[in-house]
Amino acid sequence: MKHAHDPTRARRIEMILREIDTLPTPSPIALRLLSVASDEDADVGEVVALIQSDPGVTARLLGLCRRSTTGLGSTVTTVERAVLMLGLEAVRAMLLGVELREFIAGPAREAHEPRSLDGSDRAECIDRVGLWRHSLAVACAAERIVQVHSDRFDGLKADEAFVCGLLHDVGKIALDVLLPRSLAKAVALAERRCEPLTGIEKTLIGIDHPTAGKRLAERWGLPELIRDAIWLHGRPAKSLPDLPHKRMVGVVTAANELARLMHVGESGNGAPPCPIARLAAEWSLDADKLEQIAVSLHERVCERSDRLGIEQTPTTELLVASLGAANRTLVGLNEAHRKRTDRLRLVECVLAALRQFWDDAADAADPIDSLRAVAACGRSIFGVAPVVLAARGGISPDRTEETIWTAALIDDHGRVRRTVAVEQAPPTPGETGEPVAAKPGDPASAALHAAIFEALGLDERESSQFKPMTLASSDAGAAMILHTWRPDRERGVALAAWRAACAGAVQRARSESLAEGLAELNADLVAARERATEVESYARLGELTAGAAHEMNNPLAVISGRAQLLRDAIEQEAAAGADTDAKRAAVEQIIESAKSLADLVAGLHFIVSPPTPKVGPVDMTDFISRTVKRVRQARTAEGTTASPITVRIRGPVPPVHVDESLFSVAVEELLRNALEAPDSSHVELRVQTDDSDDRLMISVLDDGRGIPPEALAHATDPFFSRRDAGRGTGFGLAKTRRIVELHGGRLSLKRRPEGGTEARITLERWRAEHITRDDPAGDSPAQQAA
C-alpha cells in the first residue's frame, strides 16, 4: 500500500476529486428539498411554488398522495393542500426518495455520466439497484431509530435521519461513475476477504467512498448535517471528535449495520456486521428496540417502496433475496475462515521451521553453515527443491576486498552434491559502489551467477530455473542463495530471519578473521620485541667484545710469545740432558689457556659480528656424508669411542643453497652435542622436506637422558653450558643458532617423549628460486629480507 505522502498517489486522489466536481447533479427541486433539512425558517410557500413549477414533480406528488395510507385519496388535488395535509417533512421525504432513486439506480443514468477514468464500461460497475435497496433500508432504519429513541435524541428529526440514511453511500455512486472497474474490484475483494470496503478502496483507488461522498455533497451544497453523516458514518464512536452532528452520525452508522445484518440490498462491505449488543453499547441505544427495528426492516422497506411507487416487491420476495444474500455471505465467511485456518496452519509451520532454523544457525561456524540452515528451513517451508548457496568472505586487514566465493549445490534431499570455489572480481567502485550480487540484474551479479553455475556443472537449462536472493551484502562479506521457491505473504516472513542470521554470520566471520589477524599481529609484535631485545643485547655484547678483544689481544700475544720462547728454552735444556718435564707441562698449560681465551674472544666476535654467508648450491647427500665423516674423525682423534650415527634422507632433496663452510659448522655442533649427551648410545640425523609448505628440515636426535626442561629456554644463550667447568665455553649452540639465522632459518630444541633430545634446523628459503637473482654475491635470505 502506498503512503499518503507518495506524490503519485496524491496526484491520483486530486484527479479523482476534480472529476467528482464534474458529475451531474440531481434536479434543482431535489437539491432545494435537501437544503430544507437544516433550515428552521423554511418558507412553505416557496417550496410549494418550487414544486408547482415542474408539472412532472406536481403529478408525482399527487400520485404519491393517492398511494399513501393517510386515507386522503382523491381529496388532495393541489400541491398546497398536499403539503398542508401531509406536512413539509413527509412531502420532502417522498419526493427525495423518488428523485434519489432515479439518480442512484435510474435506467437512463449512463447517458449523463462522464467517461470512466480507468477505461472500463458500464458492464463492470457495481449493482446500483442493490445499492439503492440498501440505502433505502438504512434510511428506514435511521428514521425508526430516531422515532423510538425520541427521549434520548432530543432535537433530531426522523425525516432528517431518513434523508441522511438515504444519501450515506452516495460516494459509491461517484466512484462507480469515475472508476467502475476499480470499485467493482474493491467490492469483490472486500467480499472475498471479508474485510471493510473503505480500507480496500484506499489501497486500490487511493480514496474511500465516504471521502468521495463528502466532496460530492459539498459540490451540491448540502447542509453540514448531511455532509457529516455521509463522511463519518461507519467510524467507531471513540474515533469521532465532539461534533455537533455526532448523534446523527451514530444513528446512520447503527442503521447501516442493521441493514447489513438483515442483508437488505448490496452494500459492498465484506466485513461482518457489528452485533446489536455492541452497537447499542457503543452509541447509547436500546438493544431491544434495535432488535425490533431489524426484525421489521424488510416490511418497512417494502411499505416505503410501495408508497413511493418505485418498486412493488412483496415482503416475502425481499426476505428470500436477503436469505440468499445471507447464504452467500455465510459461504464467503466459511471460505474466508477456511483460508485463514490454512494460513494459520502455514504460519505455525513457518514458525516451527524458523525455531529449528535459529537453533541450527546458532551453531553455524561460518556463512556457508548459515546458508545450509537456510536451505533446510526453505525445504520445510516451501518444499523440496535444489538450491545453490554462495558466500564471500570479508576483507583482509589491509582493506583488500576478497574475490573468492564458496558455492555449494544442495539436492532435493538436502545433501551437498558439489562444493566449488569461484573467483569473481568485484565491480569497479565507480560503477555500482556495492559488493557483487548486491543488485539483482546487475551485470556483475549476472557474471557471478554464470561463473557459479559453470563451476557447479549446471547447463543453461538447469541454471535458468534458479532465482537469486541476496541475504547479506556488505564490506564484511556477502551471502546469497539461488532457489526455485515462490515466497508469499505468509512464508515471506522467513526471509527477514534468513537475512538477519546470514548478516550476523558474515559479521561473526569478519570478527573472527580480524581477531585471528590481531592475534597474529600481537605474536609478531612480541617476537619483534624479543628480537629487538636480543639485537640490543648483541649490540652491547659486541661493544664489550670489541673492547675486550682490543684490551686482551696484546697481553695474549705477549703471553703466547713468551710461552713459545720458554718452550724453546726448555727444549734446549732437555737436549743438554736436564729434567724438564715439569717445566714443559707448565708451558703447555700456559699456551693452551691463552688459546682458549683467544677462542672465547673469537666466539663472541662471531656471534655479534658474523661473517656474510656466501650462498651456493650444495648437494645435501655429499654434504651430510662429509660432515659425519669429520665428526667421527674428530672423535677418534680425541680418543673417544664414536657412537653410531644413522643418516636418513627422505626422498630426493634438490640442491640446497647455503654457505657450505658455515652450515657444516652448525651441523657438526649439533652432532657433537648429541654424541656427548649423557647416556647417549645412538644418534640419528634426518633430512626431509615438508610437502605442505616446502620447508627443509635437518634433525639430529639422540637417545640420552634428554635436555632438562629448565635448560630449554637458555640452551642457545652464550656462556650457557651444563658441562663441567673447563669442558666447554657455552658458545656451541649459540654459534649454531646464529649460523642458522644467517640463512633465514630457525633452530629448535625439544625433549623426545621416548627419551633424548631433538635439535631441528628449519629452512624456508633454501631453493634457487628463493635467492634474489639481482644479488651477485648471493646474500642469505635473512640479509635479503633486511
PDB file of C-alpha atoms in Angstrom, residues 356-471:
ATOM      1  CA  GLN A 356      14.589 -25.026  14.156  1.00  0.00           C
ATOM      2  CA  PHE A 357      16.407 -22.632  11.832  1.00  0.00           C
ATOM      3  CA  TRP A 358      17.548 -20.415  14.707  1.00  0.00           C
ATOM      4  CA  ASP A 359      18.792 -23.480  16.587  1.00  0.00           C
ATOM      5  CA  ASP A 360      20.785 -24.561  13.533  1.00  0.00           C
ATOM      6  CA  ALA A 361      22.006 -21.050  12.723  1.00  0.00           C
ATOM      7  CA  ALA A 362      23.230 -20.563  16.295  1.00  0.00           C
ATOM      8  CA  ASP A 363      25.756 -23.373  15.761  1.00  0.00           C
ATOM      9  CA  ALA A 364      26.892 -22.095  12.349  1.00  0.00           C
ATOM     10  CA  ALA A 365      30.649 -21.663  12.174  1.00  0.00           C
ATOM     11  CA  ASP A 366      30.681 -19.583   9.001  1.00  0.00           C
ATOM     12  CA  PRO A 367      28.288 -18.048   6.405  1.00  0.00           C
ATOM     13  CA  ILE A 368      28.124 -21.295   4.417  1.00  0.00           C
ATOM     14  CA  ASP A 369      26.825 -23.138   7.504  1.00  0.00           C
ATOM     15  CA  SER A 370      24.192 -20.414   7.925  1.00  0.00           C
ATOM     16  CA  LEU A 371      23.187 -20.822   4.288  1.00  0.00           C
ATOM     17  CA  ARG A 372      22.837 -24.570   4.814  1.00  0.00           C
ATOM     18  CA  ALA A 373      20.478 -23.827   7.688  1.00  0.00           C
ATOM     19  CA  VAL A 374      18.570 -21.510   5.303  1.00  0.00           C
ATOM     20  CA  ALA A 375      18.323 -24.324   2.740  1.00  0.00           C
ATOM     21  CA  ALA A 376      16.998 -26.750   5.370  1.00  0.00           C
ATOM     22  CA  CYS A 377      14.439 -24.177   6.561  1.00  0.00           C
ATOM     23  CA  GLY A 378      13.405 -23.481   2.951  1.00  0.00           C
ATOM     24  CA  ARG A 379      12.731 -27.181   2.356  1.00  0.00           C
ATOM     25  CA  SER A 380      10.479 -27.268   5.419  1.00  0.00           C
ATOM     26  CA  ILE A 381       8.542 -24.166   4.348  1.00  0.00           C
ATOM     27  CA  PHE A 382       8.474 -24.246   0.537  1.00  0.00           C
ATOM     28  CA  GLY A 383       9.014 -27.923  -0.186  1.00  0.00           C
ATOM     29  CA  VAL A 384      11.889 -29.956  -1.580  1.00  0.00           C
ATOM     30  CA  ALA A 385      13.870 -28.305  -4.356  1.00  0.00           C
ATOM     31  CA  PRO A 386      17.556 -27.953  -5.264  1.00  0.00           C
ATOM     32  CA  VAL A 387      19.283 -24.755  -4.178  1.00  0.00           C
ATOM     33  CA  VAL A 388      22.678 -23.167  -4.709  1.00  0.00           C
ATOM     34  CA  LEU A 389      24.473 -21.491  -1.808  1.00  0.00           C
ATOM     35  CA  ALA A 390      27.200 -18.881  -2.270  1.00  0.00           C
ATOM     36  CA  ALA A 391      29.182 -16.881   0.283  1.00  0.00           C
ATOM     37  CA  ARG A 392      32.074 -14.453   0.040  1.00  0.00           C
ATOM     38  CA  GLY A 393      34.490 -13.730   2.887  1.00  0.00           C
ATOM     39  CA  GLY A 394      35.212 -10.348   4.379  1.00  0.00           C
ATOM     40  CA  ILE A 395      38.113  -8.093   3.587  1.00  0.00           C
ATOM     41  CA  SER A 396      41.659  -8.638   4.744  1.00  0.00           C
ATOM     42  CA  PRO A 397      43.287  -6.338   7.318  1.00  0.00           C
ATOM     43  CA  ASP A 398      44.941  -4.315   4.548  1.00  0.00           C
ATOM     44  CA  ARG A 399      41.399  -3.487   3.235  1.00  0.00           C
ATOM     45  CA  THR A 400      41.849  -5.531   0.058  1.00  0.00           C
ATOM     46  CA  GLU A 401      38.470  -6.978  -0.876  1.00  0.00           C
ATOM     47  CA  GLU A 402      38.438 -10.732  -1.267  1.00  0.00           C
ATOM     48  CA  THR A 403      37.074 -12.111  -4.510  1.00  0.00           C
ATOM     49  CA  ILE A 404      36.767 -15.799  -3.643  1.00  0.00           C
ATOM     50  CA  TRP A 405      33.218 -17.164  -3.408  1.00  0.00           C
ATOM     51  CA  THR A 406      32.439 -20.555  -1.905  1.00  0.00           C
ATOM     52  CA  ALA A 407      29.453 -22.151  -3.653  1.00  0.00           C
ATOM     53  CA  ALA A 408      27.610 -25.397  -2.931  1.00  0.00           C
ATOM     54  CA  LEU A 409      24.841 -27.248  -4.773  1.00  0.00           C
ATOM     55  CA  ILE A 410      22.233 -28.794  -2.421  1.00  0.00           C
ATOM     56  CA  ASP A 411      19.987 -31.501  -3.937  1.00  0.00           C
ATOM     57  CA  ASP A 412      16.326 -32.262  -3.200  1.00  0.00           C
ATOM     58  CA  HIS A 413      17.246 -34.336  -0.136  1.00  0.00           C
ATOM     59  CA  GLY A 414      19.413 -31.656   1.437  1.00  0.00           C
ATOM     60  CA  ARG A 415      22.700 -33.337   0.555  1.00  0.00           C
ATOM     61  CA  VAL A 416      25.689 -31.381  -0.678  1.00  0.00           C
ATOM     62  CA  ARG A 417      26.210 -32.503  -4.254  1.00  0.00           C
ATOM     63  CA  ARG A 418      29.194 -30.324  -5.078  1.00  0.00           C
ATOM     64  CA  THR A 419      31.255 -27.564  -3.477  1.00  0.00           C
ATOM     65  CA  VAL A 420      33.442 -25.216  -5.524  1.00  0.00           C
ATOM     66  CA  ALA A 421      35.455 -22.039  -5.118  1.00  0.00           C
ATOM     67  CA  VAL A 422      34.786 -19.276  -7.646  1.00  0.00           C
ATOM     68  CA  GLU A 423      36.968 -16.226  -8.113  1.00  0.00           C
ATOM     69  CA  GLN A 424      34.982 -13.220  -9.241  1.00  0.00           C
ATOM     70  CA  ALA A 425      36.472  -9.745  -9.316  1.00  0.00           C
ATOM     71  CA  PRO A 426      34.384  -7.078  -7.548  1.00  0.00           C
ATOM     72  CA  PRO A 427      32.759  -4.390  -9.699  1.00  0.00           C
ATOM     73  CA  THR A 428      34.588  -1.171 -10.390  1.00  0.00           C
ATOM     74  CA  PRO A 429      33.911   1.239  -7.480  1.00  0.00           C
ATOM     75  CA  GLY A 430      32.639   3.900  -9.852  1.00  0.00           C
ATOM     76  CA  GLU A 431      30.005   1.640 -11.429  1.00  0.00           C
ATOM     77  CA  THR A 432      27.950   0.272  -8.557  1.00  0.00           C
ATOM     78  CA  GLY A 433      29.821   1.100  -5.379  1.00  0.00           C
ATOM     79  CA  GLU A 434      28.438  -2.060  -3.804  1.00  0.00           C
ATOM     80  CA  PRO A 435      29.685  -5.631  -3.417  1.00  0.00           C
ATOM     81  CA  VAL A 436      28.965  -8.197  -6.100  1.00  0.00           C
ATOM     82  CA  ALA A 437      25.397  -9.543  -6.107  1.00  0.00           C
ATOM     83  CA  ALA A 438      24.076  -6.584  -4.118  1.00  0.00           C
ATOM     84  CA  LYS A 439      21.786  -5.660  -7.016  1.00  0.00           C
ATOM     85  CA  PRO A 440      19.818  -8.428  -8.788  1.00  0.00           C
ATOM     86  CA  GLY A 441      20.071  -7.991 -12.535  1.00  0.00           C
ATOM     87  CA  ASP A 442      23.323  -6.070 -12.230  1.00  0.00           C
ATOM     88  CA  PRO A 443      25.896  -7.168 -14.890  1.00  0.00           C
ATOM     89  CA  ALA A 444      28.438  -8.023 -12.208  1.00  0.00           C
ATOM     90  CA  SER A 445      25.827 -10.170 -10.432  1.00  0.00           C
ATOM     91  CA  ALA A 446      24.893 -11.908 -13.693  1.00  0.00           C
ATOM     92  CA  ALA A 447      28.565 -12.668 -14.333  1.00  0.00           C
ATOM     93  CA  LEU A 448      28.919 -14.066 -10.820  1.00  0.00           C
ATOM     94  CA  HIS A 449      25.859 -16.293 -11.206  1.00  0.00           C
ATOM     95  CA  ALA A 450      27.103 -17.588 -14.550  1.00  0.00           C
ATOM     96  CA  ALA A 451      30.527 -18.348 -13.057  1.00  0.00           C
ATOM     97  CA  ILE A 452      28.942 -20.239 -10.137  1.00  0.00           C
ATOM     98  CA  PHE A 453      26.668 -22.289 -12.402  1.00  0.00           C
ATOM     99  CA  GLU A 454      29.568 -23.128 -14.700  1.00  0.00           C
ATOM    100  CA  ALA A 455      31.773 -24.205 -11.776  1.00  0.00           C
ATOM    101  CA  LEU A 456      28.965 -26.397 -10.415  1.00  0.00           C
ATOM    102  CA  GLY A 457      28.488 -28.032 -13.813  1.00  0.00           C
ATOM    103  CA  LEU A 458      24.927 -26.764 -14.426  1.00  0.00           C
ATOM    104  CA  ASP A 459      23.933 -26.193 -18.027  1.00  0.00           C
ATOM    105  CA  GLU A 460      21.915 -23.206 -19.247  1.00  0.00           C
ATOM    106  CA  ARG A 461      18.594 -25.021 -18.981  1.00  0.00           C
ATOM    107  CA  GLU A 462      19.199 -26.046 -15.377  1.00  0.00           C
ATOM    108  CA  SER A 463      20.595 -22.706 -14.271  1.00  0.00           C
ATOM    109  CA  SER A 464      17.707 -20.745 -15.825  1.00  0.00           C
ATOM    110  CA  GLN A 465      15.347 -22.159 -13.165  1.00  0.00           C
ATOM    111  CA  PHE A 466      17.188 -20.507 -10.267  1.00  0.00           C
ATOM    112  CA  LYS A 467      16.368 -17.039  -8.929  1.00  0.00           C
ATOM    113  CA  PRO A 468      18.922 -15.117  -6.867  1.00  0.00           C
ATOM    114  CA  MET A 469      18.153 -13.938  -3.351  1.00  0.00           C
ATOM    115  CA  THR A 470      20.774 -11.796  -1.610  1.00  0.00           C
ATOM    116  CA  LEU A 471      20.675 -12.392   2.153  1.00  0.00           C
TER     117      LEU A 471
END
